[in-house]
Coordinates of C-alpha atoms in Angstrom, one line a residue:
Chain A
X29 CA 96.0 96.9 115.8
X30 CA 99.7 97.8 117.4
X31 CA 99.6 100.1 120.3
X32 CA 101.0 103.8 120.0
X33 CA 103.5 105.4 122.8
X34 CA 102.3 108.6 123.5
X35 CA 105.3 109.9 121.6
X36 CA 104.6 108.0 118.2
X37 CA 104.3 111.1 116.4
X38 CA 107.6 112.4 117.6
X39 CA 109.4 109.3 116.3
X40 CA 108.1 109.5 113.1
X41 CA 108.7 113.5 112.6
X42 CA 112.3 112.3 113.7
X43 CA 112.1 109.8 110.9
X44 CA 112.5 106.8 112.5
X45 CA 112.1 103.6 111.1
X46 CA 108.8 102.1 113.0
X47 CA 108.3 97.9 113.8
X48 CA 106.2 95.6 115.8
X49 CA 107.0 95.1 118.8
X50 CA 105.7 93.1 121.5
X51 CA 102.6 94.5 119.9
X52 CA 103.8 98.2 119.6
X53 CA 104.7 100.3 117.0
X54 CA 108.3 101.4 118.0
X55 CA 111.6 103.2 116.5
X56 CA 113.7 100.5 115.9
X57 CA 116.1 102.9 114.1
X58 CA 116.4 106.8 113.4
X59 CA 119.7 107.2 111.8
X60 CA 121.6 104.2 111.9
X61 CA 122.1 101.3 114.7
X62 CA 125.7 101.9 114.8
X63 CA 125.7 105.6 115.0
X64 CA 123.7 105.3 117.8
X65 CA 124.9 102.8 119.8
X66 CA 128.7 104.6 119.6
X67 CA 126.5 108.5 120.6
X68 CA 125.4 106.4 123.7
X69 CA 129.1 105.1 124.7
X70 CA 130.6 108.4 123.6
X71 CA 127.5 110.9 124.8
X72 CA 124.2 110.5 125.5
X73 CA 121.2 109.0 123.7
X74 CA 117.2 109.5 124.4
X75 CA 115.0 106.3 124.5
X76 CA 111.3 106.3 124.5
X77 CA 110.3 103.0 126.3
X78 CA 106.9 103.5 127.4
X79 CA 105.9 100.2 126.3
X80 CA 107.5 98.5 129.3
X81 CA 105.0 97.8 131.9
X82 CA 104.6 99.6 135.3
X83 CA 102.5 97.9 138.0
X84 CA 101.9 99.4 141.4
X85 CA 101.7 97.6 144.7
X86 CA 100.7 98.7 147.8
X87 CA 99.2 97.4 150.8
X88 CA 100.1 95.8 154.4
X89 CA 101.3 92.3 152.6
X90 CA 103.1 93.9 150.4
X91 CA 106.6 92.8 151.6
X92 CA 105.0 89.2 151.8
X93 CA 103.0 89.0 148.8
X94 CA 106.5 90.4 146.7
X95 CA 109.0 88.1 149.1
X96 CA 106.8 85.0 147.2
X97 CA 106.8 85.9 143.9
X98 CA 110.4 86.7 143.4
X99 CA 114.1 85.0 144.5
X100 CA 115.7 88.3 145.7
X101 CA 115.1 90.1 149.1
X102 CA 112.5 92.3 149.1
X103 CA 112.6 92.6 153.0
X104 CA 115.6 95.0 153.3
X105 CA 115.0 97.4 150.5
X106 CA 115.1 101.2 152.3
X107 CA 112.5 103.9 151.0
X108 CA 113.9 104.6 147.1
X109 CA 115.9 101.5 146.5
X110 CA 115.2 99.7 143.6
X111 CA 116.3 95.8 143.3
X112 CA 116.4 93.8 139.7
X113 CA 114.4 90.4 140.1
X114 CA 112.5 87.9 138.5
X115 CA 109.3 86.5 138.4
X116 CA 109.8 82.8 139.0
X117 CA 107.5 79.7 138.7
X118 CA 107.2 76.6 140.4
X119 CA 109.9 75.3 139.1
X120 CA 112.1 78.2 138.9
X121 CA 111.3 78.9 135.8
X122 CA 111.6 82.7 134.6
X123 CA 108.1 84.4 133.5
X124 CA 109.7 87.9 133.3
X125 CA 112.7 90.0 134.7
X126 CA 111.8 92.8 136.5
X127 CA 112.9 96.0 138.6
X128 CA 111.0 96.5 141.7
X129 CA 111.4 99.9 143.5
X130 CA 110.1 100.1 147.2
X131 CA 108.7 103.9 147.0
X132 CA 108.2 104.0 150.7
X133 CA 106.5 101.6 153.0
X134 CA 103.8 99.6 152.0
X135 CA 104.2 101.1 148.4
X136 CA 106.3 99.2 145.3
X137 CA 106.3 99.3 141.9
X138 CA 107.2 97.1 139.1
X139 CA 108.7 97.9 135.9
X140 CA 107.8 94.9 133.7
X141 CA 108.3 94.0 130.1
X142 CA 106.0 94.9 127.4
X143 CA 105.5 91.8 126.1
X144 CA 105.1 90.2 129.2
X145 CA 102.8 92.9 131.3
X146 CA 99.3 90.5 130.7
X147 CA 100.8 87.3 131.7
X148 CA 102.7 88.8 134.7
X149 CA 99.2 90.8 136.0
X150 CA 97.5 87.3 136.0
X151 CA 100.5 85.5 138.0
X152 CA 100.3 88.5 140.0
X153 CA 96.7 88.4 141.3
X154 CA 96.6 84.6 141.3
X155 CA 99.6 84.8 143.8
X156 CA 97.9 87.4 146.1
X157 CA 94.8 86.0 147.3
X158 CA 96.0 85.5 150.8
X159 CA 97.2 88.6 151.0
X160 CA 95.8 91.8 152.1
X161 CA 97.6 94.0 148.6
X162 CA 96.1 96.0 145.8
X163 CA 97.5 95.4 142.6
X164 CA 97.3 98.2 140.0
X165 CA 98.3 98.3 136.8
X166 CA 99.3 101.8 135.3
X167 CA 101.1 100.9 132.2
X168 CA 98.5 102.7 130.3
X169 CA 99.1 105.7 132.5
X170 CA 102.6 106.1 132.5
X171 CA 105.4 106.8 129.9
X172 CA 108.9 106.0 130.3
X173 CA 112.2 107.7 129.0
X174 CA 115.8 107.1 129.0
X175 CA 118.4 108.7 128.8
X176 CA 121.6 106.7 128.9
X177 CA 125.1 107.8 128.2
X178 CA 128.5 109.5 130.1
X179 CA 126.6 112.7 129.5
X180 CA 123.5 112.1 131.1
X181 CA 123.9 113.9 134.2
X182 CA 124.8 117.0 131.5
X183 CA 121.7 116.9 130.3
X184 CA 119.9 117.1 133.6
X185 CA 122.0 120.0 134.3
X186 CA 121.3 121.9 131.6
X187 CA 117.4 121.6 132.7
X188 CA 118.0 123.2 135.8
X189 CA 118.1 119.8 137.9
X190 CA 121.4 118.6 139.5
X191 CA 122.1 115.8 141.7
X192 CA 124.1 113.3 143.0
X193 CA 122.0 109.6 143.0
X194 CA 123.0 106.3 144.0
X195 CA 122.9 103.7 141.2
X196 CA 119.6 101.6 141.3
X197 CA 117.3 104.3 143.5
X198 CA 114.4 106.5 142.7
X199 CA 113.6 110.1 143.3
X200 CA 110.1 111.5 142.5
X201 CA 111.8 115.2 141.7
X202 CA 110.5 118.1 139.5
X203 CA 112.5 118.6 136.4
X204 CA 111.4 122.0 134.9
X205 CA 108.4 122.0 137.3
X206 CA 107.8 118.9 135.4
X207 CA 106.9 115.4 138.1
X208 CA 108.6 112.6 137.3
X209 CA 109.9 109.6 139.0
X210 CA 113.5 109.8 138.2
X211 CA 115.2 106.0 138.4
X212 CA 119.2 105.7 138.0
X213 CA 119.0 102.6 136.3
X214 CA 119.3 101.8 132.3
X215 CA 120.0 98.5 130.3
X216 CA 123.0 99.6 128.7
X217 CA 126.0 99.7 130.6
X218 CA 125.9 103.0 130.7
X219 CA 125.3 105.9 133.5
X220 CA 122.3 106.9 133.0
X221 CA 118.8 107.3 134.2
X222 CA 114.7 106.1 133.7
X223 CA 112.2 108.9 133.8
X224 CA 108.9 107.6 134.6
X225 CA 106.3 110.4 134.1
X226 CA 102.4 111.1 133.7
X227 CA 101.4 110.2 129.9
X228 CA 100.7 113.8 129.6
X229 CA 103.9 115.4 130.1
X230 CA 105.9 113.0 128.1
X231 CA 105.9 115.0 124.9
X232 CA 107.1 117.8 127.0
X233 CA 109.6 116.2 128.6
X234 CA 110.9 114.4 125.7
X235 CA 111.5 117.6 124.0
X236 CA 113.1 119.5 126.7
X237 CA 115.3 116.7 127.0
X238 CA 116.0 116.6 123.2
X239 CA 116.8 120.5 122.8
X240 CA 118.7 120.4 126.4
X241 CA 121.1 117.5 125.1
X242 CA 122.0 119.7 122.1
X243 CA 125.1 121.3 123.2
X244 CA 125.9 117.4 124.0
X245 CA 125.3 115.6 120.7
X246 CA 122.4 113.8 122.1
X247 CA 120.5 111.4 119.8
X248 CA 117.2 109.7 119.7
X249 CA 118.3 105.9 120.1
X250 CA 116.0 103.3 118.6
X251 CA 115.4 99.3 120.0
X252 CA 117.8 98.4 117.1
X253 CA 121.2 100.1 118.9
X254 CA 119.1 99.5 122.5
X255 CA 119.4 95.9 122.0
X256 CA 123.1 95.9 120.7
X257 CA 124.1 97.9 123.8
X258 CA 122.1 96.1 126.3
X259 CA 123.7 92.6 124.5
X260 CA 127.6 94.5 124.9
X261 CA 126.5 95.0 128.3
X262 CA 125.5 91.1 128.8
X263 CA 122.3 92.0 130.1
X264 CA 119.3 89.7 129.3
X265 CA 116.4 90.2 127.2
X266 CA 113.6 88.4 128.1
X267 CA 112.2 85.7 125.4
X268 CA 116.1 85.4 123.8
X269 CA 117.8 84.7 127.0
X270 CA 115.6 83.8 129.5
X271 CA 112.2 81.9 129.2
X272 CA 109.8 79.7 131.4
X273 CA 112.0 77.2 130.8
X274 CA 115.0 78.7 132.3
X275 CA 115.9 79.5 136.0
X276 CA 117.7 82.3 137.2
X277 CA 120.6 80.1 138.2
X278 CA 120.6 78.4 134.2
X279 CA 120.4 81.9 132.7
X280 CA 123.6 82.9 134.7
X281 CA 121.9 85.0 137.3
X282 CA 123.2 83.4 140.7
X283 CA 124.4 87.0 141.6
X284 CA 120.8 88.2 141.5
X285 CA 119.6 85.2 143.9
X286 CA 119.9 85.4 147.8
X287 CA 121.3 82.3 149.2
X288 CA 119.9 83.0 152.6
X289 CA 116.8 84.3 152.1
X290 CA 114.1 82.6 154.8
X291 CA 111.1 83.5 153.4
X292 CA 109.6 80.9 151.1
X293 CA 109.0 82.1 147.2
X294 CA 107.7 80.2 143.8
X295 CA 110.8 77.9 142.6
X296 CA 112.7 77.8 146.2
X297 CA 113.5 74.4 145.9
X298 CA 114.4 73.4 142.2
X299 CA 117.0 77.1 142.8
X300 CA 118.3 76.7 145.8
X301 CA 119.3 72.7 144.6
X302 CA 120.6 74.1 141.5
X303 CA 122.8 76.9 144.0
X304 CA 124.2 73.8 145.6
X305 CA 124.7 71.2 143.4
X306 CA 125.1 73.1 139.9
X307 CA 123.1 73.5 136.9
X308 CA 122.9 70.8 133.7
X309 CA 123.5 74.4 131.4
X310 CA 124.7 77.5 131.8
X311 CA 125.9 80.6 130.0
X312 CA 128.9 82.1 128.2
X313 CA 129.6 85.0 126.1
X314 CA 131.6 84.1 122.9
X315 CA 133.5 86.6 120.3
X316 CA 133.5 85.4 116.6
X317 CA 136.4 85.3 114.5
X318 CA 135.0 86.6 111.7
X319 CA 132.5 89.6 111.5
X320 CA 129.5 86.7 110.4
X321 CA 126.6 87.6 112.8
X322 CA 125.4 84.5 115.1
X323 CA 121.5 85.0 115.5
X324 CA 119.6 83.5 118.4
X325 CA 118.4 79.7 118.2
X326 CA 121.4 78.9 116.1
X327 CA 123.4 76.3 117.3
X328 CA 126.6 75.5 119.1
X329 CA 129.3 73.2 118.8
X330 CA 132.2 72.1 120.8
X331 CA 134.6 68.9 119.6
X332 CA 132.2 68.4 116.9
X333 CA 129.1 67.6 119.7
X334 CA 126.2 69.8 119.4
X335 CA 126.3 71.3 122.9
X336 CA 123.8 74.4 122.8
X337 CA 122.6 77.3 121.2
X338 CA 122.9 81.3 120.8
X339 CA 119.9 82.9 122.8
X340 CA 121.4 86.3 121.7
X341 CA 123.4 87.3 119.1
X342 CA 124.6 90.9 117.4
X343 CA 127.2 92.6 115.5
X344 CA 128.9 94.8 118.6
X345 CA 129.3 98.3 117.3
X346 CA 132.0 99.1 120.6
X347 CA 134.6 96.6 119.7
X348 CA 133.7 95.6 116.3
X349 CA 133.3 92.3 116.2
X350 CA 130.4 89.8 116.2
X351 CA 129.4 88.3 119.9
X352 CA 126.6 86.4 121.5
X353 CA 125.6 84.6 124.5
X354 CA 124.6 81.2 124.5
X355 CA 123.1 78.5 126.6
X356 CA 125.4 75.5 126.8
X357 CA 125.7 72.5 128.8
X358 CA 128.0 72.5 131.9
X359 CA 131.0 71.5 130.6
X360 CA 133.8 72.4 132.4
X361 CA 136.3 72.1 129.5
X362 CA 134.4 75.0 128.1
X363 CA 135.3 78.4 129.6
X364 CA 136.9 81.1 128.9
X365 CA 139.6 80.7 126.2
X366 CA 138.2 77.8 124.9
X367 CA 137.0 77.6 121.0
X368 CA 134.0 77.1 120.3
X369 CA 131.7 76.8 116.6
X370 CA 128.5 78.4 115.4
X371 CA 126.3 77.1 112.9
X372 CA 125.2 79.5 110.8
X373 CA 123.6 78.3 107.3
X374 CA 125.1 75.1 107.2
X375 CA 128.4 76.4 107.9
X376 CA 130.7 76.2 111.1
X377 CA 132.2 79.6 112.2
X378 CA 134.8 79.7 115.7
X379 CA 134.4 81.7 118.7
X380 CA 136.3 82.2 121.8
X381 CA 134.4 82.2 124.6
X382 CA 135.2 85.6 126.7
X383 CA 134.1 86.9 129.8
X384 CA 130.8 88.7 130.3
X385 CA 130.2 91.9 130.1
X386 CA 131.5 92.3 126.4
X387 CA 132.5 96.0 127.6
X388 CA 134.7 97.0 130.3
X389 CA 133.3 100.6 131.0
X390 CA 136.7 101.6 132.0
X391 CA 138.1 100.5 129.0
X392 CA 135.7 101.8 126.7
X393 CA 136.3 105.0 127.9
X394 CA 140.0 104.8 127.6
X395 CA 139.4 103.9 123.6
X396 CA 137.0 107.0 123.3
X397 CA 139.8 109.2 123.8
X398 CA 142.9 107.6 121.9
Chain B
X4 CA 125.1 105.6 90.4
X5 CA 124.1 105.3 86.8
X6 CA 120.9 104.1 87.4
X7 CA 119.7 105.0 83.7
X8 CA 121.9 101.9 82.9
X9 CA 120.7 99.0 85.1
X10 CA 118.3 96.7 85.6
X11 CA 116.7 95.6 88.6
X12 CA 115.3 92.3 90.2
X13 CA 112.6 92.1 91.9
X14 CA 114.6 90.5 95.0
X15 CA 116.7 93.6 95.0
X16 CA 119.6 92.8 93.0
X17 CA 120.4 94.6 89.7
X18 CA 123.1 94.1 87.2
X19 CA 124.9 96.6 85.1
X20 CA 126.3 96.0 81.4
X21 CA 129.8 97.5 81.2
X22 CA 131.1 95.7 78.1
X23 CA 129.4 93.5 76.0
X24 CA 128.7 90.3 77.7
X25 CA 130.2 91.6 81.1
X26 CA 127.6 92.6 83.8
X27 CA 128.7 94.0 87.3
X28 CA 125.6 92.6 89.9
X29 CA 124.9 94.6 93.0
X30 CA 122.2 95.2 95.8
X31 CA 119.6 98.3 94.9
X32 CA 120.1 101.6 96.7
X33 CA 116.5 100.7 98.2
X34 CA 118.0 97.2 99.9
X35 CA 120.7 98.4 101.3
X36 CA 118.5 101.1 103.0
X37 CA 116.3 98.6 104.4
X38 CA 119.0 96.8 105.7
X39 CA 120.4 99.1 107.8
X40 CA 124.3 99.2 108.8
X41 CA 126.1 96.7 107.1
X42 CA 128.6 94.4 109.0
X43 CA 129.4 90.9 107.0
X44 CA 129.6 89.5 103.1
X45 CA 130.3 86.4 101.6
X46 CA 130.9 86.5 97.8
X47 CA 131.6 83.4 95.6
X48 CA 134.9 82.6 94.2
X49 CA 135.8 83.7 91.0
X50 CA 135.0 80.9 88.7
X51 CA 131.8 79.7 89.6
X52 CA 129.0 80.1 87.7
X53 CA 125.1 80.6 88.4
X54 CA 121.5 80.3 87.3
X55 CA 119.6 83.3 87.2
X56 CA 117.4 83.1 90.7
X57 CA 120.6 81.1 92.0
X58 CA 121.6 82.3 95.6
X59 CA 124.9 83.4 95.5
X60 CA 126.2 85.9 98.1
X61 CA 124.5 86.5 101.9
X62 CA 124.6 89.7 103.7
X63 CA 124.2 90.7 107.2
X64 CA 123.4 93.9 108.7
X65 CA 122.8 94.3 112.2
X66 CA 119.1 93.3 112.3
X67 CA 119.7 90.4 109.6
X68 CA 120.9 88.2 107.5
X69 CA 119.8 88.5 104.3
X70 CA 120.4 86.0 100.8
X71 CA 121.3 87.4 97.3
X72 CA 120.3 86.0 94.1
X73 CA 121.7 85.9 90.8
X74 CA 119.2 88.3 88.3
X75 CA 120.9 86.5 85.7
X76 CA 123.0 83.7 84.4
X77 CA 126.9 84.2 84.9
X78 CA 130.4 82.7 85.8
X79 CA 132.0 85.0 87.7
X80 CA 135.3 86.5 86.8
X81 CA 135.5 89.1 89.5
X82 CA 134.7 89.6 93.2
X83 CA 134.7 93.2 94.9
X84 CA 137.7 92.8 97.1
X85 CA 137.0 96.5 98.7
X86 CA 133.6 95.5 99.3
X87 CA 134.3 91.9 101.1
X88 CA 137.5 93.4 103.1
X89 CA 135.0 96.4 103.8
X90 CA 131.3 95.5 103.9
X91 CA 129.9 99.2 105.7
X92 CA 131.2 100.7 102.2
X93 CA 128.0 99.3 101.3
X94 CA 126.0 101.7 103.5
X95 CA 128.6 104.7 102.3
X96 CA 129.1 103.8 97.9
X97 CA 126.1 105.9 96.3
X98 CA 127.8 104.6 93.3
X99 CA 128.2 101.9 90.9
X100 CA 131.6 101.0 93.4
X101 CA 129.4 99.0 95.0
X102 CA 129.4 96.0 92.8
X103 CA 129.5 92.6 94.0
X104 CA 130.6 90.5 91.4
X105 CA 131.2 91.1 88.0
X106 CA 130.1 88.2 85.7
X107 CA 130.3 86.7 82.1
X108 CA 126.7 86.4 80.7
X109 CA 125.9 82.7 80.0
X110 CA 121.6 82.6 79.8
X111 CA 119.2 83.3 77.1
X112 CA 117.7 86.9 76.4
X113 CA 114.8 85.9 77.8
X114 CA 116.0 86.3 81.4
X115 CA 115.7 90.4 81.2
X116 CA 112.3 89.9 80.2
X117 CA 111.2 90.4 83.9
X118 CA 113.9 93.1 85.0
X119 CA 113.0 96.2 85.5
X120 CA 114.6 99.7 84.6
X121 CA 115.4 101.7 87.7
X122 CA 112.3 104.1 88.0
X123 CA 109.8 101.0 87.4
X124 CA 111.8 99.3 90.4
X125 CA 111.4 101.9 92.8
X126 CA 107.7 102.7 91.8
X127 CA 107.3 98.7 92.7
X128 CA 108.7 99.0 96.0
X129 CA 107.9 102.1 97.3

């Protein structure tokens, strides 16, 4: 049986196309992918993504307890900042990708995802027993909403709530006497913010925010145009583009790792070896000639070898053309310029291999008002 | 579209007698609204001939790729130059614009035995 946001019913009065996902029944679709990925560059789109996971941690260890369990520096994170990590494994291999947001001291949470909020609970406790922390999961509590586009902070406005606030931090605010945890983070590329609220005031919310974004041409935005804008913005998706079987460093995330970071954690060894003496694989973004679609798992060619695969792969509604990102082996003779081929039913298609992000928010902008 | 006129596979694909012999084949309404926006076509070249159930033509949207089949036998004479240069028309043609290919019968009667007129189709699917 597939688990129901509290705003299922809203999505299908909207007459959204519903799918499986991670075990959920979600929007993938209201209108049309395209249309809503170009209302979320241009405007501002609403996203209802309570089935991501949020997990609560709090106790003395806490700072320890998180310092193990993820590559990234937990230790300096003031009251409201919010950091992206991942969960790694003993070898450095990725179980999920996560945001953790120190609330204030002694008191964290974790925004997990959906797919991934069982298997990260168990690692979780099994990780904790020497440490004096309380692990509570809330995913069943909480829903989540985004809304992502230039006109975001419109939309706040026009509810009454104004503010300036720093990417990556979270407020606990009222917005129209409603509580909500208000995060400035998204996985688009776009400004644009995470509301994390009570189950019972989502409908609320999620219909204040709706009629507010009127006078802004705000949409609903299904996972369809989510995962085209997220994949424009070269931001992973957990399962595609990372996987046990991939460490941060592989999946192209050295930025994300701490080189200096003293406090031992799951994977130390295997990552920081891989920061020094390089990875066997590693990522690039590619642009196909043509508009043919590469699809993850398909595979990748350079000088006739076989030298990877596409872990994602869409049609990109911003620039019109088809792009993935792919996990290669380290060849230096393959950056950015070089051509590349994708295998797509028995067929060899080029790419160029471009730089990541896809988008250039600057850019974009510019082309949104030629 | 006509839809009185044409007759409809039950992979989605229907064809459309415009002169005797000649049959315009397209995607159904109902396919091209499950697929969603979309982005890429591949057509044969004009010449080649197929088997009814033959794949001849795939089709991406954003969510997928998707394979066409032939709903019956034919060489094709014509390929929808609008429609390859320009495969979101797809999304926008309510009409019978949106042809693929346009093909010379070559099979037996027998192969409309288990096409279906329009409003059976869409009872089937929906």
């Amino acid at each position: 049986m597939l688990k129901e946001t509290v705003l299922h019913n809203n999505h299908v009065e909207l007459g959204a196309k519903m799918v499986d996902f991670a075990g959920w029944h979600m929007p993938v679709q209201y209108s049309s992918i395209i249309e809503e990925h170009k209302n979320v560059r241009q405007n501002v789109g609403l996203f209802d993504v309570s089935h991501m996971g949020e997990i609560f941690i709090s106790g003395k260890d806490s700072i320890k307890f998180l310092q193990k369990i993820v590559p990234q520096n937990i230790e300096n994170l003031f009251d409201s900042k919010a950091v992206y990590c991942q969960l790694t494994n003993e070898n450095g291999g990725i179980i999920d990708d996560l945001i953790i947001y120190k609330l204030k001291d002694e008191k964290y949470l974790a925004i997990v995802n959906a797919s991934r909020v069982d298997t990260d609970i168990n690692w979780f406790i099994r990780n904790s027993l020497d440490f004096d922390v309380y692990i509570d999961n809330q995913s069943h509590n909480y829903s989540l909403i985004a809304l992502q586009g230039p006109k975001s902070d419109d939309v706040l406005k026009n509810l009454g709530y104004e503010t300036e606030q720093d990417f990556f931090t979270i407020r606990e605010v009222l917005i129209k006497n409603i509580p909500v945890m208000l995060s400035k983070t998204g996985y688009t590329g776009e400004n644009g913010y995470e509301i994390l609220l009570k189950n019972k005031f989502a409908k609320e919310m999620w219909n204040l925010l709706l009629q507010a974004g009127k006078d802004f041409s705000i949409l609903p935005i299904g996972l369809g145009a989510r995962d085209t804008l997220r994949l424009e913005a070269a931001l992973p998706l957990y399962g595609n583009d990372l996987s046990e079987e991939t460490t941060p460093i592989e999946a192209g995330l050295s930025w994300t790792v701490p080189k200096d970071k003293t406090a031992a954690y799951n994977g130390k060894d295997v990552i920081l070896n891989q920061i020094s003496s390089g990875t066997q694989k590693k990522v690039i973004g590619i642009k196909m000639i043509t508009r043919v679609v590469p699809r993850h798992e398909q595979e990748v060619y350079f000088n006739n070898e076989k030298v990877g695969e596409v872990t994602s792969g869409s049609f990109a509604p911003s620039i019109n053309c088809s792009i993935a990102l792919c996990n290669i082996l380290n060849k230096p003779e393959i950056s950015v310029g070089s051509t590349v081929q994708v295998l797509i039913r028995d067929k060899f298609y080029d790419a160029v291999v471009v730089k990541r992000p896809f988008i250039n928010k600057r850019n974009s902008n510019k082309e949104n008002k030629e | 579209m006509d839809t009185l006129k044409i007759l409809c596979s039950k992979t989605h694909e229907y064809a459309l007698e415009t002169d005797s012999n000649t049959y315009l084949i397209g995607l159904t309404d109902y396919a091209i609204e499950q697929l969603g926006d979309i982005v890429f076509l591949e057509l044969p070249e004009v010449g080649s001939t197929f088997n009814k159930g033959d794949m001849f033509a795939t089709v991406e949207s954003v969510k997928a790729a998707s394979e066409i089949y032939m709903p019956i036998s034919g060489t094709v004479t014509e390929i929808n130059e609008e429609i390859l240069t320009s495969p979101e028309l797809l999304n926008e043609y309510q009409d019978e614009k949106n042809w693929l290919i346009k093909v010379d019968f070559v099979g037996d009667n027998e192969e409309f035995l288990d096409l279906m007129d329009y409003d059976t189709y869409r009872e089937e699917v929906e």
